[in-house]
Amino acid sequence: MSSEMPAENPLPTDVPDMEEKINSNDNQVKKGEPGSDKAESIGVMSKRQMKKLMKQKQWEEQRDLRRQRRKEKRQKRKLERQYQLESNNEGSDRKRIRRDVVPSTLRLIIDCSFDNLMVLKDVKKLHKQIQRCYAENRKALHPVQFYLTSHGGQLKNNMNENDKGWVNWKDIHISSEHYNELIKKEDLVYLTSDSPDVLNELDETKAYVIGGLVDHNHHKGITYKKALEHGIGHAQLPLGNFVKMNSRKVLAVNHVFEIILSYLEKRNWKEAFFSVLPPRKGASPLGEANDSSKHELHEKEAGEDNSSDSD
Ligand SMILES: C[S@@+](CC[C@H](N)C(=O)[O-])C[C@H]1O[C@@H](n2cnc3c(N)ncnc32)[C@H](O)[C@@H]1O
């Protein structure tokens, strides 16, 4: 019996009483009434009929409840189908994104050989900038071959203390060796704002070096001098061709790194600069009015390399 059916024995077992009730109905054929062959059988039938009627009544009473249950089931199935569809789509999106990632052959090095020129506070800032570079490279459509060279000293200690997970970082070459020992001289190009050469196109067979330094502009020209010393190529980003800045064009490590990643994706310097540089860097597109009250950037601030902290 279904749970929606009436409870066991809902009817009195006392047949005569029942018959009495039935007999009290004028429309019913009375038991034993002369001329009624069916009287007996009607009495038995009536009992069954009574049961049937009660069941039917109960069935009808529960109609709304059943309707409600069916509706709930339908809604549940609909939600399940929707959820299934969404999770299938998400899966294919993720697959699509992964398939679209094409690593660049370009090597991008953060030269950490300036460790002894920094106070701990600035080392911590550099550490944050490096974390940012790592995260951006992992997300990039065309990630670069990322190198940290001359890794050691205060920076390594700080990473060990505050970010032990760095030892498990993927797709990055971390070495205590100098970039000179790892990469052919002719492949190296030091990125430095003091270079007279302007980088117009990225050569993905090259290894570009960024000075791992937070110096508040205290060591002006240090990376340019290093490039000359080592007899390697050097270039500044083509900021001057696309961006009007109210100050020197010295950017933080992570900004330079992100501009390179962005350029590899967009192949457009202007878009790359403006997608990365925060407005307070005083940058505006060349040819557009530069509201200096909004974009004032003092030379000292341009040399501040903690911008990734506040961005
Ligand atoms: C905060 S800067 C360090 C400034 C430092 N005084 C120097 O002489 O390089 C960090 C690094 O970002 C890179 N960089 C910053 N601005 C740049 C620009 N406009 N063009 C090319 N590289 C730049 C350089 O590699 C630089 O060493």
CSV table of C-alpha atoms and ligand atoms in Angstrom, one decimal:
chain,number,residue,atom,x,y,z
A,1,MET,CA,0.0,0.0,0.0
A,2,SER,CA,1.3,3.4,-0.8
A,3,SER,CA,2.0,5.8,2.0
A,4,GLU,CA,-0.6,8.1,0.6
A,5,MET,CA,-3.3,5.5,1.2
A,6,PRO,CA,-5.5,5.5,4.2
A,7,ALA,CA,-4.3,4.0,7.5
A,8,GLU,CA,-4.9,0.3,8.3
A,9,ASN,CA,-8.6,-0.5,9.0
A,10,PRO,CA,-10.0,3.0,8.8
A,11,LEU,CA,-13.4,1.5,8.8
A,12,PRO,CA,-15.3,0.0,11.7
A,13,THR,CA,-15.2,-3.8,11.6
A,14,ASP,CA,-18.6,-3.9,12.9
A,15,VAL,CA,-20.6,-4.6,9.8
A,16,PRO,CA,-24.1,-4.3,11.2
A,17,ASP,CA,-23.3,-0.7,12.4
A,18,MET,CA,-22.0,0.0,9.0
A,19,GLU,CA,-25.0,-1.5,7.4
A,20,GLU,CA,-27.1,0.7,9.7
A,21,LYS,CA,-25.3,3.7,8.4
A,22,ILE,CA,-25.7,2.6,4.9
A,23,ASN,CA,-29.3,1.7,5.5
A,24,SER,CA,-30.0,5.1,6.9
A,25,ASN,CA,-29.3,6.5,3.5
A,26,ASP,CA,-32.7,6.6,1.7
A,27,ASN,CA,-31.1,6.2,-1.6
A,28,GLN,CA,-29.5,3.0,-0.7
A,29,VAL,CA,-31.3,-0.3,-1.3
A,30,LYS,CA,-32.1,-1.6,2.1
A,31,LYS,CA,-30.8,-5.0,3.2
A,32,GLY,CA,-33.3,-7.8,2.8
A,33,GLU,CA,-35.8,-5.6,1.2
A,34,PRO,CA,-38.3,-7.7,-0.7
A,35,GLY,CA,-37.7,-7.8,-4.3
A,36,SER,CA,-34.1,-7.0,-4.0
A,37,ASP,CA,-31.9,-10.0,-5.0
A,38,LYS,CA,-28.9,-7.9,-4.7
A,39,ALA,CA,-29.6,-6.7,-1.1
A,40,GLU,CA,-27.1,-9.0,0.5
A,41,SER,CA,-24.4,-8.4,-2.0
A,42,ILE,CA,-25.1,-4.7,-1.8
A,43,GLY,CA,-24.5,-4.8,1.9
A,44,VAL,CA,-21.1,-6.5,1.3
A,45,MET,CA,-20.4,-4.2,-1.6
A,46,SER,CA,-21.3,-1.2,0.5
A,47,LYS,CA,-18.6,-2.0,3.0
A,48,ARG,CA,-16.1,-2.3,0.2
A,49,GLN,CA,-17.6,0.7,-1.4
A,50,MET,CA,-17.3,2.6,1.8
A,51,LYS,CA,-13.6,1.7,2.0
A,52,LYS,CA,-13.2,2.6,-1.6
A,53,LEU,CA,-14.9,5.9,-1.0
A,54,MET,CA,-12.8,6.8,1.9
A,55,LYS,CA,-9.6,5.9,0.0
A,56,GLN,CA,-10.8,8.0,-2.8
A,57,LYS,CA,-11.6,10.9,-0.5
A,58,GLN,CA,-8.2,10.6,1.1
A,59,TRP,CA,-6.6,10.4,-2.4
A,60,GLU,CA,-8.3,13.5,-3.4
A,61,GLU,CA,-7.5,15.3,-0.2
A,62,GLN,CA,-3.8,14.6,-0.9
A,63,ARG,CA,-4.0,15.7,-4.5
A,64,ASP,CA,-2.5,19.1,-3.7
A,65,LEU,CA,0.2,17.6,-1.7
A,66,ARG,CA,1.1,15.2,-4.5
A,67,ARG,CA,1.1,18.0,-7.0
A,68,GLN,CA,3.4,20.0,-4.8
A,69,ARG,CA,5.8,17.1,-4.5
A,70,ARG,CA,5.8,16.6,-8.3
A,71,LYS,CA,6.6,20.3,-8.7
A,72,GLU,CA,9.4,20.1,-6.3
A,73,LYS,CA,10.9,17.0,-8.0
A,74,ARG,CA,10.7,18.8,-11.4
A,75,GLN,CA,12.4,21.9,-10.0
A,76,LYS,CA,15.1,19.7,-8.4
A,77,ARG,CA,15.7,17.9,-11.7
A,78,LYS,CA,15.8,21.3,-13.5
A,79,LEU,CA,18.4,22.6,-11.1
A,80,GLU,CA,20.5,19.5,-11.4
A,81,ARG,CA,20.5,19.8,-15.2
A,82,GLN,CA,21.4,23.5,-15.0
A,83,TYR,CA,24.3,22.7,-12.5
A,84,GLN,CA,25.5,19.9,-14.8
A,85,LEU,CA,25.4,22.3,-17.8
A,86,GLU,CA,27.3,25.0,-15.9
A,87,SER,CA,30.0,22.7,-14.6
A,88,ASN,CA,30.5,21.3,-18.1
A,89,ASN,CA,30.9,24.8,-19.5
A,90,GLU,CA,33.3,25.7,-16.8
A,91,GLY,CA,35.4,22.7,-17.5
A,92,SER,CA,35.6,23.5,-21.2
A,93,ASP,CA,36.4,27.1,-20.4
A,94,ARG,CA,39.3,26.1,-18.2
A,95,LYS,CA,40.5,23.7,-20.9
A,96,ARG,CA,40.2,26.4,-23.5
A,97,ILE,CA,42.2,28.8,-21.4
A,98,ARG,CA,44.9,26.2,-20.8
A,99,ARG,CA,45.0,25.4,-24.5
A,100,ASP,CA,45.4,29.1,-25.4
A,101,VAL,CA,48.5,29.5,-23.3
A,102,VAL,CA,51.6,29.6,-25.5
A,103,PRO,CA,54.8,30.2,-23.6
A,104,SER,CA,57.1,32.7,-25.0
A,105,THR,CA,60.8,31.8,-25.6
A,106,LEU,CA,61.8,35.2,-24.3
A,107,ARG,CA,63.9,35.0,-21.1
A,108,LEU,CA,63.2,37.6,-18.5
A,109,ILE,CA,65.7,37.8,-15.7
A,110,ILE,CA,65.5,39.6,-12.3
A,111,ASP,CA,69.1,40.3,-11.4
A,112,CYS,CA,69.3,40.1,-7.6
A,113,SER,CA,72.9,41.0,-7.3
A,114,PHE,CA,72.2,44.4,-5.6
A,115,ASP,CA,71.1,42.7,-2.3
A,116,ASN,CA,73.8,44.4,-0.2
A,117,LEU,CA,72.7,47.9,-1.5
A,118,MET,CA,69.3,47.6,0.1
A,119,VAL,CA,68.0,47.9,3.7
A,120,LEU,CA,65.7,45.2,4.9
A,121,LYS,CA,62.6,47.3,4.3
A,122,ASP,CA,63.4,47.6,0.6
A,123,VAL,CA,64.4,44.0,0.4
A,124,LYS,CA,60.9,43.1,1.6
A,125,LYS,CA,59.4,45.4,-1.1
A,126,LEU,CA,61.5,43.7,-3.7
A,127,HIS,CA,60.3,40.4,-2.4
A,128,LYS,CA,56.7,41.5,-2.9
A,129,GLN,CA,57.4,42.7,-6.4
A,130,ILE,CA,59.0,39.4,-7.3
A,131,GLN,CA,55.9,37.5,-5.9
A,132,ARG,CA,53.8,39.7,-8.1
A,133,CYS,CA,55.9,39.0,-11.2
A,134,TYR,CA,55.7,35.2,-10.4
A,135,ALA,CA,51.9,35.4,-10.1
A,136,GLU,CA,51.4,37.4,-13.2
A,137,ASN,CA,53.7,35.1,-15.2
A,138,ARG,CA,51.7,32.1,-14.1
A,139,LYS,CA,48.5,33.8,-15.3
A,140,ALA,CA,49.9,35.1,-18.5
A,141,LEU,CA,48.8,34.0,-22.0
A,142,HIS,CA,52.4,34.0,-23.1
A,143,PRO,CA,54.4,33.4,-20.0
A,144,VAL,CA,58.1,34.2,-20.2
A,145,GLN,CA,61.0,32.0,-19.2
A,146,PHE,CA,61.4,33.5,-15.8
A,147,TYR,CA,64.9,33.7,-14.0
A,148,LEU,CA,65.9,34.9,-10.6
A,149,THR,CA,69.7,35.1,-10.6
A,150,SER,CA,72.3,35.9,-7.9
A,151,HIS,CA,69.6,34.8,-5.5
A,152,GLY,CA,70.8,34.8,-1.9
A,153,GLY,CA,71.6,37.1,1.0
A,154,GLN,CA,68.8,39.1,2.7
A,155,LEU,CA,66.3,38.4,-0.1
A,156,LYS,CA,66.6,34.6,0.2
A,157,ASN,CA,66.4,34.9,4.0
A,158,ASN,CA,63.3,37.0,3.8
A,159,MET,CA,61.7,34.5,1.4
A,160,ASN,CA,62.6,31.6,3.7
A,161,GLU,CA,61.1,33.4,6.6
A,162,ASN,CA,57.9,34.8,5.1
A,163,ASP,CA,57.2,32.7,2.0
A,164,LYS,CA,58.6,29.2,2.4
A,165,GLY,CA,56.5,28.0,-0.5
A,166,TRP,CA,58.9,29.7,-2.9
A,167,VAL,CA,60.9,26.4,-3.1
A,168,ASN,CA,58.0,24.8,-4.8
A,169,TRP,CA,57.4,27.6,-7.4
A,170,LYS,CA,56.9,26.3,-10.8
A,171,ASP,CA,58.2,27.5,-14.2
A,172,ILE,CA,60.9,29.6,-12.8
A,173,HIS,CA,64.7,29.2,-12.7
A,174,ILE,CA,66.1,30.4,-9.3
A,175,SER,CA,69.8,30.4,-9.1
A,176,SER,CA,72.5,31.8,-6.9
A,177,GLU,CA,74.6,32.2,-10.0
A,178,HIS,CA,75.1,35.4,-11.9
A,179,TYR,CA,73.2,35.7,-15.2
A,180,ASN,CA,76.6,36.0,-16.9
A,181,GLU,CA,77.3,32.4,-15.9
A,182,LEU,CA,73.9,31.1,-17.1
A,183,ILE,CA,73.3,32.9,-20.4
A,184,LYS,CA,75.4,33.7,-23.5
A,185,LYS,CA,76.6,37.3,-23.5
A,186,GLU,CA,75.2,38.0,-26.9
A,187,ASP,CA,71.7,37.1,-25.8
A,188,LEU,CA,71.7,39.5,-22.9
A,189,VAL,CA,70.0,42.9,-23.0
A,190,TYR,CA,69.9,44.9,-19.8
A,191,LEU,CA,66.7,47.0,-19.4
A,192,THR,CA,67.6,50.3,-18.0
A,193,SER,CA,65.9,53.7,-18.2
A,194,ASP,CA,69.4,55.3,-18.6
A,195,SER,CA,70.2,53.5,-21.8
A,196,PRO,CA,70.3,55.8,-24.9
A,197,ASP,CA,68.8,52.8,-26.9
A,198,VAL,CA,65.1,52.4,-27.1
A,199,LEU,CA,63.5,49.0,-27.3
A,200,ASN,CA,61.1,49.1,-30.2
A,201,GLU,CA,60.4,45.4,-30.6
A,202,LEU,CA,61.0,42.4,-28.3
A,203,ASP,CA,63.3,39.7,-29.6
A,204,GLU,CA,62.0,36.5,-28.2
A,205,THR,CA,65.4,34.8,-28.7
A,206,LYS,CA,67.0,37.3,-26.2
A,207,ALA,CA,67.3,37.3,-22.4
A,208,TYR,CA,66.2,40.7,-21.0
A,209,VAL,CA,67.5,41.6,-17.5
A,210,ILE,CA,65.7,43.8,-14.9
A,211,GLY,CA,67.7,45.2,-12.0
A,212,GLY,CA,66.3,43.7,-8.8
A,213,LEU,CA,66.6,46.9,-6.9
A,214,VAL,CA,64.4,49.1,-4.7
A,215,ASP,CA,66.6,52.1,-4.3
A,216,HIS,CA,64.4,55.2,-4.2
A,217,ASN,CA,66.6,56.5,-7.0
A,218,HIS,CA,69.7,56.5,-4.7
A,219,HIS,CA,71.7,54.5,-7.2
A,220,LYS,CA,71.0,56.4,-10.4
A,221,GLY,CA,72.4,54.7,-13.5
A,222,ILE,CA,73.7,51.7,-11.6
A,223,THR,CA,72.2,49.1,-14.1
A,224,TYR,CA,73.4,51.0,-17.1
A,225,LYS,CA,76.9,51.1,-15.7
A,226,LYS,CA,76.7,47.3,-15.1
A,227,ALA,CA,75.6,46.7,-18.7
A,228,LEU,CA,78.6,48.7,-20.0
A,229,GLU,CA,80.9,46.9,-17.6
A,230,HIS,CA,79.8,43.5,-18.7
A,231,GLY,CA,79.8,44.5,-22.4
A,232,ILE,CA,76.1,43.4,-22.9
A,233,GLY,CA,73.3,45.0,-24.8
A,234,HIS,CA,71.0,47.5,-23.0
A,235,ALA,CA,67.8,49.4,-23.8
A,236,GLN,CA,65.1,51.5,-22.2
A,237,LEU,CA,61.4,50.8,-22.7
A,238,PRO,CA,59.8,53.0,-25.4
A,239,LEU,CA,57.9,54.9,-22.8
A,240,GLY,CA,58.8,58.3,-24.4
A,241,ASN,CA,57.2,57.3,-27.7
A,242,PHE,CA,53.8,56.6,-26.3
A,243,VAL,CA,53.5,58.0,-22.8
A,244,LYS,CA,53.9,61.5,-21.5
A,245,MET,CA,55.3,61.4,-18.0
A,246,ASN,CA,55.9,64.3,-15.7
A,247,SER,CA,59.1,62.8,-14.5
A,248,ARG,CA,61.9,60.4,-15.1
A,249,LYS,CA,60.8,57.1,-16.5
A,250,VAL,CA,62.1,54.8,-13.8
A,251,LEU,CA,59.6,52.1,-13.1
A,252,ALA,CA,59.4,49.4,-10.4
A,253,VAL,CA,60.6,45.9,-11.2
A,254,ASN,CA,57.1,44.4,-11.4
A,255,HIS,CA,55.9,47.2,-13.7
A,256,VAL,CA,58.6,46.5,-16.2
A,257,PHE,CA,58.0,42.7,-15.9
A,258,GLU,CA,54.2,43.2,-16.4
A,259,ILE,CA,54.7,45.6,-19.3
A,260,ILE,CA,56.7,42.9,-21.1
A,261,LEU,CA,54.1,40.3,-20.4
A,262,SER,CA,51.4,42.6,-21.6
A,263,TYR,CA,53.3,43.5,-24.8
A,264,LEU,CA,53.7,39.8,-25.6
A,265,GLU,CA,50.0,39.5,-25.5
A,266,LYS,CA,48.9,42.7,-27.1
A,267,ARG,CA,51.8,43.5,-29.4
A,268,ASN,CA,51.1,47.2,-28.7
A,269,TRP,CA,53.3,49.2,-26.4
A,270,LYS,CA,50.8,51.9,-25.7
A,271,GLU,CA,48.2,49.4,-24.6
A,272,ALA,CA,50.8,47.5,-22.6
A,273,PHE,CA,51.9,50.7,-20.7
A,274,PHE,CA,48.4,51.8,-19.9
A,275,SER,CA,47.2,48.4,-18.8
A,276,VAL,CA,50.0,48.2,-16.3
A,277,LEU,CA,51.0,51.7,-15.1
A,278,PRO,CA,48.9,53.1,-12.2
A,279,PRO,CA,47.6,56.7,-12.9
A,280,ARG,CA,49.7,58.0,-10.1
A,281,LYS,CA,52.8,57.2,-12.2
A,282,GLY,CA,51.9,60.4,-14.0
A,283,ALA,CA,51.4,58.7,-17.3
A,284,SER,CA,49.1,59.9,-20.0
A,285,PRO,CA,49.0,59.1,-23.7
A,286,LEU,CA,51.2,61.4,-25.8
A,287,GLY,CA,49.1,64.1,-27.5
A,288,GLU,CA,46.5,64.2,-24.7
A,289,ALA,CA,46.4,67.0,-22.2
A,290,ASN,CA,48.4,66.0,-19.1
A,291,ASP,CA,46.7,67.4,-16.1
A,292,SER,CA,49.7,67.8,-13.9
A,293,SER,CA,47.6,68.4,-10.8
A,294,LYS,CA,46.2,64.9,-11.2
A,295,HIS,CA,49.4,63.2,-12.4
A,296,GLU,CA,52.1,65.0,-10.6
A,297,LEU,CA,55.0,62.6,-10.1
A,298,HIS,CA,58.1,63.9,-8.3
A,299,GLU,CA,61.4,62.5,-9.3
A,300,LYS,CA,61.7,60.9,-5.8
A,301,GLU,CA,58.4,59.1,-6.3
A,302,ALA,CA,59.3,57.9,-9.7
A,303,GLY,CA,62.3,56.2,-8.1
A,304,GLU,CA,60.0,54.6,-5.4
A,305,ASP,CA,59.8,51.0,-6.1
A,306,ASN,CA,57.1,50.1,-3.7
A,307,SER,CA,54.3,50.7,-6.1
A,308,SER,CA,53.2,47.1,-6.1
A,309,ASP,CA,52.5,47.4,-2.4
A,310,SER,CA,50.0,50.2,-2.9
A,311,ASP,CA,48.6,49.3,-6.3
B,1,LIG,C1,63.5,50.7,-9.7
B,1,LIG,S1,64.4,50.4,-11.1
B,1,LIG,C2,66.0,50.6,-10.4
B,1,LIG,C3,66.6,51.8,-10.7
B,1,LIG,C4,68.1,51.8,-10.6
B,1,LIG,N1,68.5,53.1,-10.0
B,1,LIG,C5,68.8,51.6,-11.9
B,1,LIG,O1,69.8,52.3,-12.2
B,1,LIG,O2,68.4,50.7,-12.6
B,1,LIG,C6,64.2,48.7,-11.3
B,1,LIG,C7,64.6,48.2,-12.6
B,1,LIG,O3,63.5,48.3,-13.6
B,1,LIG,C8,64.1,48.5,-14.9
B,1,LIG,N2,63.5,49.7,-15.4
B,1,LIG,C9,62.8,50.7,-14.7
B,1,LIG,N3,62.4,51.6,-15.6
B,1,LIG,C10,62.8,51.3,-16.8
B,1,LIG,C11,62.7,51.8,-18.1
B,1,LIG,N4,62.0,53.0,-18.3
B,1,LIG,N5,63.2,51.2,-19.1
B,1,LIG,C12,63.8,50.0,-19.0
B,1,LIG,N6,64.0,49.4,-17.8
B,1,LIG,C13,63.5,50.0,-16.7
B,1,LIG,C14,65.6,48.5,-14.7
B,1,LIG,O4,66.1,47.2,-15.0
B,1,LIG,C15,65.7,48.8,-13.3
B,1,LIG,O5,67.0,48.4,-12.8
